[in-house]
PDB file of C-alpha atoms in Angstrom:
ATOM      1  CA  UNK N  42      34.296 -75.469  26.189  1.00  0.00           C
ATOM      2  CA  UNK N  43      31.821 -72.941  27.661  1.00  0.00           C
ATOM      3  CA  UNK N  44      28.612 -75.167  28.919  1.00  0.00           C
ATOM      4  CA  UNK N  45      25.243 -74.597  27.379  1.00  0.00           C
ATOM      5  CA  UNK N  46      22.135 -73.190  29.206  1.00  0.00           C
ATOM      6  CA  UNK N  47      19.062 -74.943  28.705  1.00  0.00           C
ATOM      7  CA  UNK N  48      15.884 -74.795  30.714  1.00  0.00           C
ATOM      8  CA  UNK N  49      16.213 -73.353  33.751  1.00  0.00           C
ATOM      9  CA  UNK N  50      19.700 -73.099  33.879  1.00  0.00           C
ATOM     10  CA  UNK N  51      19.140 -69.344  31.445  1.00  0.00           C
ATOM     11  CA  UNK N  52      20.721 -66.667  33.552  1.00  0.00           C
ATOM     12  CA  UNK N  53      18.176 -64.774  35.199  1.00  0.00           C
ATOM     13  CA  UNK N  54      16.945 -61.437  33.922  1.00  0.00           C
ATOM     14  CA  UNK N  55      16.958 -58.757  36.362  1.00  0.00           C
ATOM     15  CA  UNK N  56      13.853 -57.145  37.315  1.00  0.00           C
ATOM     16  CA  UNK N  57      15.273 -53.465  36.401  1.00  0.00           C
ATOM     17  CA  UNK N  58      15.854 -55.286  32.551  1.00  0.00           C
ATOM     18  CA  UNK N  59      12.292 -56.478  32.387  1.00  0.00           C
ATOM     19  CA  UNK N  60      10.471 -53.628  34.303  1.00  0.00           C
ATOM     20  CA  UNK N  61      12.004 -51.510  30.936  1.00  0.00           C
ATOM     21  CA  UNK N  62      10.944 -53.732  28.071  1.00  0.00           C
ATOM     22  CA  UNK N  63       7.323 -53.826  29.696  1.00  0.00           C
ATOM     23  CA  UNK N  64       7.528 -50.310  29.887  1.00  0.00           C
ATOM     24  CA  UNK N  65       8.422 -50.077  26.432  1.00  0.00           C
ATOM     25  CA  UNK N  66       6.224 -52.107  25.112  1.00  0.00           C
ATOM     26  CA  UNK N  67       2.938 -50.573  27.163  1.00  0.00           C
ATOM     27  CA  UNK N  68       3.995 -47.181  25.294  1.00  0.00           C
ATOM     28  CA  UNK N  69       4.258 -47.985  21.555  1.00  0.00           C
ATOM     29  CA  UNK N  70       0.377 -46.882  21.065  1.00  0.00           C
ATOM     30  CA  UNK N  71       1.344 -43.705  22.982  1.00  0.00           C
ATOM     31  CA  UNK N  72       4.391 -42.788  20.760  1.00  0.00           C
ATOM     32  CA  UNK N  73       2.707 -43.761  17.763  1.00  0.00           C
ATOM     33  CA  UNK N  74      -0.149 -41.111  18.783  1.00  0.00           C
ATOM     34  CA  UNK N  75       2.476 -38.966  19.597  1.00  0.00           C
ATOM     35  CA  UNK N  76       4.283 -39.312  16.519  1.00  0.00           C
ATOM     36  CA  UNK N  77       0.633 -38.855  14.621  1.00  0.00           C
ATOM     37  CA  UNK N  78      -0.556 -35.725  16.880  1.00  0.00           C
ATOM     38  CA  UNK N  79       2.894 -34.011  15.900  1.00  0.00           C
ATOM     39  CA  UNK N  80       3.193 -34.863  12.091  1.00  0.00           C
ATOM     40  CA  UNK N  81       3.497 -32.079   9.752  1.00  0.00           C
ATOM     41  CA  UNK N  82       0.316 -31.545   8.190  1.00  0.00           C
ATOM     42  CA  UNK N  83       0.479 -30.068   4.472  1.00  0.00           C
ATOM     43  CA  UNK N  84      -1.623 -26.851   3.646  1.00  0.00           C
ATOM     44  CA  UNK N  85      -3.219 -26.359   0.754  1.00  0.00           C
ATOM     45  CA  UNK N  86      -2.170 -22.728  -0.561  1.00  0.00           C
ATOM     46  CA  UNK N  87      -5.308 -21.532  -2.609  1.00  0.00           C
ATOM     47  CA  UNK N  88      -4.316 -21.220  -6.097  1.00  0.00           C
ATOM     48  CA  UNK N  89      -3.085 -17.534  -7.662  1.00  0.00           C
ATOM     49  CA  UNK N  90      -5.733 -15.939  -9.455  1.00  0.00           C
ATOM     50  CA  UNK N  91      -5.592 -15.731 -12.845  1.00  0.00           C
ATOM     51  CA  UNK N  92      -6.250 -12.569 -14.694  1.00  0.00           C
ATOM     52  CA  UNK N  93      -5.198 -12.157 -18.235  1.00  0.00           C
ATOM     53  CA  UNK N  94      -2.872  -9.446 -17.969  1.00  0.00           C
ATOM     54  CA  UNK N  95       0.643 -10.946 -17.081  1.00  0.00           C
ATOM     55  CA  UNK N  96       4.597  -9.415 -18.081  1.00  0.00           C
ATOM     56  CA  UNK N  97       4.001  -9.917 -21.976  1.00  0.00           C
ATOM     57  CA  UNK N  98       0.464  -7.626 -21.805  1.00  0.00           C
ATOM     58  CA  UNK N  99       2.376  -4.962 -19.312  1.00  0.00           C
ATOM     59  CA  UNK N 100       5.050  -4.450 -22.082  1.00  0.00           C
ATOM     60  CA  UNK N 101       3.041  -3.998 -24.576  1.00  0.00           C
ATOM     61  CA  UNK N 102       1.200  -1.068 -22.038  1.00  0.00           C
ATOM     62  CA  UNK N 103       4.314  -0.038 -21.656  1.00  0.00           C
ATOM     63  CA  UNK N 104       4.862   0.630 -25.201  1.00  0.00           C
ATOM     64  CA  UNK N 105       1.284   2.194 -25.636  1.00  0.00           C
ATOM     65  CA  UNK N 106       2.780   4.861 -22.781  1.00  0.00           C
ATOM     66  CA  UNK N 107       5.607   5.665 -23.930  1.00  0.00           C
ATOM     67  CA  UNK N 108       6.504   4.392 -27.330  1.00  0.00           C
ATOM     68  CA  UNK N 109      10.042   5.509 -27.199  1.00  0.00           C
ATOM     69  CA  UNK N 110      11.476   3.812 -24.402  1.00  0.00           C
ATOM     70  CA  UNK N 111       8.567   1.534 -24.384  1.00  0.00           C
ATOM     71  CA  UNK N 112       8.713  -1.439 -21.541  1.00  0.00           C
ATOM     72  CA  UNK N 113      11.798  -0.798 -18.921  1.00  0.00           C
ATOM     73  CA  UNK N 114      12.046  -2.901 -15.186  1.00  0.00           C
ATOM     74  CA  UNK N 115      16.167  -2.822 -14.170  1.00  0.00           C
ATOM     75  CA  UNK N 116      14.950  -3.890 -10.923  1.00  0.00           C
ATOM     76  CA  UNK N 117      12.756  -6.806 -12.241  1.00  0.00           C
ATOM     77  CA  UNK N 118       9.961  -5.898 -10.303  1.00  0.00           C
ATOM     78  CA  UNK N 119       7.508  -7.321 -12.849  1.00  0.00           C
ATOM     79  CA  UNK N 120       9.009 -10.641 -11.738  1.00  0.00           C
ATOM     80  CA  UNK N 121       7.970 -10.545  -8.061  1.00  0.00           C
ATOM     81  CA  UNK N 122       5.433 -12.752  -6.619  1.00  0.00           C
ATOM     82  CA  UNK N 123       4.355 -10.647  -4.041  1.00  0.00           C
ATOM     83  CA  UNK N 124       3.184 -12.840  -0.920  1.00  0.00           C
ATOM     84  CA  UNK N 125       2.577 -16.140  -2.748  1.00  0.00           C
ATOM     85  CA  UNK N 126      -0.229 -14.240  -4.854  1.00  0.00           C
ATOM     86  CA  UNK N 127       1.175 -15.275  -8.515  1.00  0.00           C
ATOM     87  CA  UNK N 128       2.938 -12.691 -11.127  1.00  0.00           C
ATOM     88  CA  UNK N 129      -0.517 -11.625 -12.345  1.00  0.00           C
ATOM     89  CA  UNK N 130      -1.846 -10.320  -9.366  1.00  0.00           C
ATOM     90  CA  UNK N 131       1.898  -8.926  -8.189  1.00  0.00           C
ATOM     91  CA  UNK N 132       1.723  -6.674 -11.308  1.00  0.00           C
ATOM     92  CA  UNK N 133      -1.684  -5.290 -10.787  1.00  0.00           C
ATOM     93  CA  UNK N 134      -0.579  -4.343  -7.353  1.00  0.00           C
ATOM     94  CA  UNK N 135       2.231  -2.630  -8.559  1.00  0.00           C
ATOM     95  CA  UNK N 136      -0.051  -0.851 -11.066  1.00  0.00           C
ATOM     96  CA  UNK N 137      -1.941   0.390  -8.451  1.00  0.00           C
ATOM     97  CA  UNK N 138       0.527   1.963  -6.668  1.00  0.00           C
ATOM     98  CA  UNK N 139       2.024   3.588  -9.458  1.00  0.00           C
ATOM     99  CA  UNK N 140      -1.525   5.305 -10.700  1.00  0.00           C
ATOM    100  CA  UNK N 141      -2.208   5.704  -6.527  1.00  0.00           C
ATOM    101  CA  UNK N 142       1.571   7.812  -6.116  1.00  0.00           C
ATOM    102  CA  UNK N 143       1.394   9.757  -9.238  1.00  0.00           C
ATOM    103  CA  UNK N 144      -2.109  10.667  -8.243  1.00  0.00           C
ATOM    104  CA  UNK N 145      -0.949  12.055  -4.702  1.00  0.00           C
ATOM    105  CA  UNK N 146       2.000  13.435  -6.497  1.00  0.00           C
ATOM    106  CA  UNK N 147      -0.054  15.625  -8.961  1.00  0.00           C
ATOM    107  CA  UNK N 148      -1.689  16.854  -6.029  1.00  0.00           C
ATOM    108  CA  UNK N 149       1.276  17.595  -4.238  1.00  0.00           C
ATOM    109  CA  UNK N 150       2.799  19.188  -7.492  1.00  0.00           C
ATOM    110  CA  UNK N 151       0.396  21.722  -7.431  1.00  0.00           C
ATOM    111  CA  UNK N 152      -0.008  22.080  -3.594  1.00  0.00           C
ATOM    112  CA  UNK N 153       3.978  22.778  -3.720  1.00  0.00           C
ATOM    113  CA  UNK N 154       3.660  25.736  -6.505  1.00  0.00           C
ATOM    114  CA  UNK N 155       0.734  27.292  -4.820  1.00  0.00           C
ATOM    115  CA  UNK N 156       2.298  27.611  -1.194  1.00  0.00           C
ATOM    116  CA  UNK N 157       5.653  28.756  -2.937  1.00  0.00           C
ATOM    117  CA  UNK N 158       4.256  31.602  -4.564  1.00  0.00           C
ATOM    118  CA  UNK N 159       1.706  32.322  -1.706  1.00  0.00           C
ATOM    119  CA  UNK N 160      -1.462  31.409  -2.941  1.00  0.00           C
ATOM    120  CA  UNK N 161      -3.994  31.499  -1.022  1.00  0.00           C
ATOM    121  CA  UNK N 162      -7.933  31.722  -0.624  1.00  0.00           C
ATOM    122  CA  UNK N 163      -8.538  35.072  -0.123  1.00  0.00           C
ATOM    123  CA  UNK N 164     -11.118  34.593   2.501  1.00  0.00           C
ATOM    124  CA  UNK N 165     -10.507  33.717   6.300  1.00  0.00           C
ATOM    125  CA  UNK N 166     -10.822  29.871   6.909  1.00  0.00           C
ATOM    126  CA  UNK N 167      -8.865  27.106   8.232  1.00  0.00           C
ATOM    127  CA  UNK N 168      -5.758  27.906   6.655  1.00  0.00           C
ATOM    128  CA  UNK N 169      -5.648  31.158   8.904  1.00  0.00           C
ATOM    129  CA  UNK N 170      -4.687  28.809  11.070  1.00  0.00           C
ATOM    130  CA  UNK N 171      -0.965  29.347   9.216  1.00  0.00           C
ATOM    131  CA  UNK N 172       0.790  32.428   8.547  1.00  0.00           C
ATOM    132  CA  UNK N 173       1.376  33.779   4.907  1.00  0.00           C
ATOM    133  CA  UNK N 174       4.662  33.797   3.433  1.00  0.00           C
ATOM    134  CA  UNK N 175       6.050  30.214   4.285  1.00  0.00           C
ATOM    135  CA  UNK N 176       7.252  27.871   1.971  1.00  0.00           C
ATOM    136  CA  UNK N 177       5.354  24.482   1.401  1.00  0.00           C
ATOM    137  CA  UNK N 178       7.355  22.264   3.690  1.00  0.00           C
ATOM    138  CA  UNK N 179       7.019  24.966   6.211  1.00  0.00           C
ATOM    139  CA  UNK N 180       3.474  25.480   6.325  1.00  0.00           C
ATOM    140  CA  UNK N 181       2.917  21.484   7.226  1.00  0.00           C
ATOM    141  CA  UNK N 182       5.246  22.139  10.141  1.00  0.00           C
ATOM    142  CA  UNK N 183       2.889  25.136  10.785  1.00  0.00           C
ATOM    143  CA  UNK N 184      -0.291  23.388  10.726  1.00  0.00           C
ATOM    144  CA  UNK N 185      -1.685  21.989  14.254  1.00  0.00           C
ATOM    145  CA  UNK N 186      -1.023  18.750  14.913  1.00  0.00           C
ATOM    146  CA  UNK N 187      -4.374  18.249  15.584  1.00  0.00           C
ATOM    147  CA  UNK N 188      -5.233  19.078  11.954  1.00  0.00           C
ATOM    148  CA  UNK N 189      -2.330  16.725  10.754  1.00  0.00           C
ATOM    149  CA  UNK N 190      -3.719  13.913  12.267  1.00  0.00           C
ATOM    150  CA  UNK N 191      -7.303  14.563  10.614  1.00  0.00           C
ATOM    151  CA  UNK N 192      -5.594  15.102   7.241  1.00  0.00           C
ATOM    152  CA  UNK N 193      -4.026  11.798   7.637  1.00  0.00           C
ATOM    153  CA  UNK N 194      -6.932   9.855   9.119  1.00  0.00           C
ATOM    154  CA  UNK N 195      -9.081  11.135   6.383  1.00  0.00           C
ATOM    155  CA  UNK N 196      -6.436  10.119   3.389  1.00  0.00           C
ATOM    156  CA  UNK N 197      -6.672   6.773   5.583  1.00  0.00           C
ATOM    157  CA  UNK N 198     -10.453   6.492   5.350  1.00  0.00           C
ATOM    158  CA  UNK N 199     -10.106   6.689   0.980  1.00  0.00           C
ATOM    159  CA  UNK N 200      -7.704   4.317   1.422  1.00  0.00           C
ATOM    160  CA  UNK N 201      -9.496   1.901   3.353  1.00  0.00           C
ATOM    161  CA  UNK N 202     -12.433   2.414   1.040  1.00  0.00           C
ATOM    162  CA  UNK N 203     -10.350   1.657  -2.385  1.00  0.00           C
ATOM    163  CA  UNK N 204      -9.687  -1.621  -0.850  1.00  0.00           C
ATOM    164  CA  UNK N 205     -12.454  -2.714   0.858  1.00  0.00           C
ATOM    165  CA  UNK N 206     -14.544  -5.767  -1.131  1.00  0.00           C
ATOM    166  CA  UNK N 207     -17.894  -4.111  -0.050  1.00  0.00           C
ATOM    167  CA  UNK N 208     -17.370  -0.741  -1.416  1.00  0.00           C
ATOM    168  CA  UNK N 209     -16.253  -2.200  -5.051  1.00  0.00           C
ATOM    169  CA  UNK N 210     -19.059  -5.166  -4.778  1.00  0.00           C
ATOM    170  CA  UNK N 211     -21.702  -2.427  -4.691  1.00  0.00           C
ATOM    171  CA  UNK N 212     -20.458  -0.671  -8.156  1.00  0.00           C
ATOM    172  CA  UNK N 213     -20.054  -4.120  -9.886  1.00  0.00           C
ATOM    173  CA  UNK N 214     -16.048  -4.450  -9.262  1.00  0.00           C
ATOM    174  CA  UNK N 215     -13.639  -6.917  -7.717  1.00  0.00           C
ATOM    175  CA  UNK N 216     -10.375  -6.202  -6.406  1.00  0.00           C
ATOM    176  CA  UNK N 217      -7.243  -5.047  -8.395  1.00  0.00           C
ATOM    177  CA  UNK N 218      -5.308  -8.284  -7.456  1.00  0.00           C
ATOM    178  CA  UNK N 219      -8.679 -10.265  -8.238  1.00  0.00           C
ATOM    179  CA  UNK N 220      -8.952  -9.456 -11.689  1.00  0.00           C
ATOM    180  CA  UNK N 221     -10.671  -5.496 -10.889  1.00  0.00           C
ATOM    181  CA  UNK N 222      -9.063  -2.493 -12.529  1.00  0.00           C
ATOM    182  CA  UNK N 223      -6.142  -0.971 -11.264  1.00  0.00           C
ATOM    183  CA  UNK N 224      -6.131   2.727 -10.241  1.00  0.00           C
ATOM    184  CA  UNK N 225     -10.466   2.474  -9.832  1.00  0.00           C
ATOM    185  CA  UNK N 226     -11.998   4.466  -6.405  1.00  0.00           C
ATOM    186  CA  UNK N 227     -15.078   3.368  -5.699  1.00  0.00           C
ATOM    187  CA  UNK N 228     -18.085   5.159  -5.361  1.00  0.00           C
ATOM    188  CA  UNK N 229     -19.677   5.718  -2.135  1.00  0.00           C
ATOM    189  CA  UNK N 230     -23.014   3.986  -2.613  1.00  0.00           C
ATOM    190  CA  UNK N 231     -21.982   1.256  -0.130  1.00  0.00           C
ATOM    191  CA  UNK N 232     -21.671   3.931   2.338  1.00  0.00           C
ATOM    192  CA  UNK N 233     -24.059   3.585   5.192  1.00  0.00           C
ATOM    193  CA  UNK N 234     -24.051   7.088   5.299  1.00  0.00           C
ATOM    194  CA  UNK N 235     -25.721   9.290   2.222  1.00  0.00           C
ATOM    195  CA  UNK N 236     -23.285  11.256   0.309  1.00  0.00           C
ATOM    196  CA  UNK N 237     -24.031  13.288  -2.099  1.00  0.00           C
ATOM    197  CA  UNK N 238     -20.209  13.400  -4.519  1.00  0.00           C
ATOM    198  CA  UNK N 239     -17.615  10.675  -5.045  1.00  0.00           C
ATOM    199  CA  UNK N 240     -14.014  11.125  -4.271  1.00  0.00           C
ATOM    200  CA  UNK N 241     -13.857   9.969  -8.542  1.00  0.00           C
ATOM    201  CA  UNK N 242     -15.223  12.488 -10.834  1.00  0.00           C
ATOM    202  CA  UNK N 243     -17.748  13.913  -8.745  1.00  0.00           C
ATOM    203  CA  UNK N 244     -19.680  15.614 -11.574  1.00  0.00           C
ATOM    204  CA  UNK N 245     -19.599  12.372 -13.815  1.00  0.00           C
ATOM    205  CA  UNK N 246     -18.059  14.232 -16.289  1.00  0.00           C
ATOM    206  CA  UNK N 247     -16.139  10.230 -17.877  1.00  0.00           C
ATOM    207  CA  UNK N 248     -19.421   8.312 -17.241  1.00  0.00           C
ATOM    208  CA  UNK N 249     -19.999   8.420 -21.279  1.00  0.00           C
ATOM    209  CA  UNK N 250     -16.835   7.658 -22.293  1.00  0.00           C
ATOM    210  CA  UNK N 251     -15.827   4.664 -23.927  1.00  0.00           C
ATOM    211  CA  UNK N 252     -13.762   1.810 -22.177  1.00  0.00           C
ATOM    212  CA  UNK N 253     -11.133   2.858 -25.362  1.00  0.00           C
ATOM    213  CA  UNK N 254     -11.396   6.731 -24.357  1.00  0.00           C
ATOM    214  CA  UNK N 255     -11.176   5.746 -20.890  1.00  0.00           C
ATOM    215  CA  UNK N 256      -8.010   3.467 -21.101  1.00  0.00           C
ATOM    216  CA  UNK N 257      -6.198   6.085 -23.280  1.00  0.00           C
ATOM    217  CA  UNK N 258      -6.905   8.907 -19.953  1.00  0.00           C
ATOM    218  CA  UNK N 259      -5.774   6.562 -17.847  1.00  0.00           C
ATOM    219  CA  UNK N 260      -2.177   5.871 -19.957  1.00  0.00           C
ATOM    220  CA  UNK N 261      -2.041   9.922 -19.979  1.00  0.00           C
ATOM    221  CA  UNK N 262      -2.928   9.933 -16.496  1.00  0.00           C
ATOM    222  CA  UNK N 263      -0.011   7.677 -15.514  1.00  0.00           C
ATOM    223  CA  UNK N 264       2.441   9.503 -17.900  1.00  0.00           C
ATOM    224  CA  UNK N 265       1.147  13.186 -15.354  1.00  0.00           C
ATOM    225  CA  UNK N 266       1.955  10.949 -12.896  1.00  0.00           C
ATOM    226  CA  UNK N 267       5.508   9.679 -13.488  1.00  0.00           C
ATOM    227  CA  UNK N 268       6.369  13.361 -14.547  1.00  0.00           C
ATOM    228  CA  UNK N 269       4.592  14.699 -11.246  1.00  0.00           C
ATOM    229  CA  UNK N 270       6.291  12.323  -9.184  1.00  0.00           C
ATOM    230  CA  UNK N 271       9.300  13.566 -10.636  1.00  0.00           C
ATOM    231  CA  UNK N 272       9.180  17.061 -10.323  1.00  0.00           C
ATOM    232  CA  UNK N 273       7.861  17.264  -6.466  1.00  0.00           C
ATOM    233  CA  UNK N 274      11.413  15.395  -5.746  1.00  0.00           C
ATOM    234  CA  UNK N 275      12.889  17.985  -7.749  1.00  0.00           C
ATOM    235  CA  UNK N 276      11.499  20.584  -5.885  1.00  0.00           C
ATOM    236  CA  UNK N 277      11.993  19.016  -2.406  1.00  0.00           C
ATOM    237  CA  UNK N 278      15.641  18.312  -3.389  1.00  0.00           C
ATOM    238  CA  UNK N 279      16.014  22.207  -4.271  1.00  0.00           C
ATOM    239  CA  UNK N 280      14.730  22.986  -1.009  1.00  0.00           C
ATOM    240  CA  UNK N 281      16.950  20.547   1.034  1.00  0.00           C
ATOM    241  CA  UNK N 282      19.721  20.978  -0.751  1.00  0.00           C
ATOM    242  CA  UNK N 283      20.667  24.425  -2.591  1.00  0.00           C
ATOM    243  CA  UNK N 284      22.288  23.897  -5.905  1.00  0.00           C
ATOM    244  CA  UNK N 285      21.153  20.329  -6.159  1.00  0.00           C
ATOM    245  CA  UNK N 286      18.557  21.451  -8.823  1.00  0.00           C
ATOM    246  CA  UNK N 287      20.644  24.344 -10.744  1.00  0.00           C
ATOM    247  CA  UNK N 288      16.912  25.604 -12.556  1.00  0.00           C
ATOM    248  CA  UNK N 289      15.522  25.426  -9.580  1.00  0.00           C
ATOM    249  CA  UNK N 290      18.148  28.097  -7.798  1.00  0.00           C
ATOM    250  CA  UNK N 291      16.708  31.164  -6.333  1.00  0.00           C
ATOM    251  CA  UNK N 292      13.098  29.534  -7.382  1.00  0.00           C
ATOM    252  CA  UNK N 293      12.196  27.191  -4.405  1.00  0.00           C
ATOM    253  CA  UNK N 294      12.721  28.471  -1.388  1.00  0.00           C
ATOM    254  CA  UNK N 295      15.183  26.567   1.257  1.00  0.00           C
ATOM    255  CA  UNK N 296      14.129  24.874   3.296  1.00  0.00           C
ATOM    256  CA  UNK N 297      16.069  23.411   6.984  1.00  0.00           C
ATOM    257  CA  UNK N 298      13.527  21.027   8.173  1.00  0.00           C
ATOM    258  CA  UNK N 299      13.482  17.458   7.335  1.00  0.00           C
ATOM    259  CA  UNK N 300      11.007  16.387   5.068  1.00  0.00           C
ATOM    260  CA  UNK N 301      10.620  12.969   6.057  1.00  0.00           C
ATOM    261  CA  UNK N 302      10.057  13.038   9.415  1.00  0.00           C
ATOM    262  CA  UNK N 303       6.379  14.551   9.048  1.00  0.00           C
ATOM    263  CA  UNK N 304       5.752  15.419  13.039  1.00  0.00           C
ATOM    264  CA  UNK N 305       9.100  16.845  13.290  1.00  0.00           C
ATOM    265  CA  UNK N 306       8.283  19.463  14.585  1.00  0.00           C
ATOM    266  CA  UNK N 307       4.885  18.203  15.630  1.00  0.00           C
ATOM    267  CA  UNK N 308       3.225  21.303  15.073  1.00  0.00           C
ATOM    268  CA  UNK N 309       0.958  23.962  17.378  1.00  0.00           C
ATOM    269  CA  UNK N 310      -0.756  22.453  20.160  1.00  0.00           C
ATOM    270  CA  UNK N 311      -3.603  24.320  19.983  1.00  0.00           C
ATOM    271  CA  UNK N 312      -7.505  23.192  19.322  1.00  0.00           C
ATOM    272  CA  UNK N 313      -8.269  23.085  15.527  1.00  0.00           C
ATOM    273  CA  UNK N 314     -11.942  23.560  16.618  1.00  0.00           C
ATOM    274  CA  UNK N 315     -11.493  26.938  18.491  1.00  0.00           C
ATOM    275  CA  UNK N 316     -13.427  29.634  16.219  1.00  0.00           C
ATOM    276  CA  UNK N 317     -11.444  32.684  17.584  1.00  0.00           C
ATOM    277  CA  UNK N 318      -8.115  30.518  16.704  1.00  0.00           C
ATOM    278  CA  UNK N 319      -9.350  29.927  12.920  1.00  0.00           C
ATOM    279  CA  UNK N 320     -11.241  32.904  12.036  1.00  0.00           C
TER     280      UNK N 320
END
């Protein structure tokens, strides 16, 4: 038989035993504060806007474009939800950016066939600055690099203004992935500085037109722009690489540089501002 303990014949508990449960017990509040202060707390993600003009309305555009091969995404980019902002707004943004490239591409299109064939103003100016008889990728390598950087900080300026709320509050408009239009530049009349022409039909030659006339420009402005887009690879290919273009051969001019490394070489370093250098 073991004997029983009763009353004060309990074993003793020792004082490291109880100096831990009182311990314990004095910090409950503090690991329930703790426990509190470090709890996950849920954010509320605001909701994706909505816009009217999801994947069903950008295949039927699709088919407005181009009737014969109509609405065509291998890479199921129309499916994206581009940084939590909802397929709606992920599709306008890719709009953009389509009507933005071919845009730059046009430009470029015709930029490329002018410097190929040596076009040029016939009066001195700033693009004395580069000799005749170069090939389009060789006159960027030509230009100062001065001048390269205000080329690009100016294209950066447009671009800041075609996003900026300010600039499309003061014509009326809202952002492309906000329900605004794809493709639209503002005007400058939030400008804190007066200017006299817009980047967008200076002349306000499509101010009359209807939203229908103006909608089917803008589908014929996107088919340029695919097409544009296009043909500037097909002329940078022929350049980079002879024979990769066979109508192209003995048309574009080679060229040895590399085309995407655009300060490479970084160009002159002269002043772009020195009158006897320009003129």
């Amino acid at each position: 038989h073991q004997p029983r303990v009763t009353g004060s014949h309990r074993p003793a508990r020792s004082l490291h035993t109880q100096s831990f449960q009182m311990l314990s017990v004095a910090a409950l509040p503090s690991l329930s504060l703790a426990t509190a202060t470090v709890a996950p707390r849920t954010v509320a993600r605001a909701a994706a806007p909505q816009m009217g003009f999801g994947k069903a309305e950008l295949a039927a555009l699709a088919k407005e474009q181009n009737p014969i091969i109509g609405f065509y995404d291998p890479m199921g980019l129309s499916d994206l939800d581009l940084w939590g902002q909802g397929e709606e707004a992920s599709i306008a943004w890719l709009r953009h950016a389509e009507i933005k490239h071919g845009r730059i591409a046009m430009a470029g299109f015709v930029g490329f066939i002018a410097h190929s064939n040596g076009i040029r103003f016939p009066f001195p100016g700033p693009q004395s600055a580069v000799e005749a008889g170069l090939s389009a990728p060789d006159v960027w390598d030509a230009i100062p690099f001065i001048a390269k950087l205000q080329i690009i900080g100016t294209i950066g300026i447009f671009e800041h203004i075609s996003e900026d709320k300010n600039f499309l509050a003061a014509d009326g408009m809202t952002h492309y992935m906000r329900g605004g239009k794809p493709g639209y530049m503002p005007t400058f009349n939030a400008n804190v500085h007066p200017c006299p022409l817009n980047l967008w039909d200076p002349f306000g030659f499509t101010k009359n037109l209807s939203a229908e006339q103006k909608a089917k420009k803008l589908n014929a402005e996107v088919n340029n722009g695919r097409l544009a887009m296009i043909g500037l690879f097909g002329f940078i290919s022929a350049a980079c690489v002879p024979g990769s273009v066979p109508a192209l051969d003995g048309v574009i001019p080679a060229y040895s540089g590399d085309v995407m490394a655009p300060f490479l070489p970084a160009g002159p370093d002269v002043s772009f501002w020195t009158v006897g250098k320009l003129w």
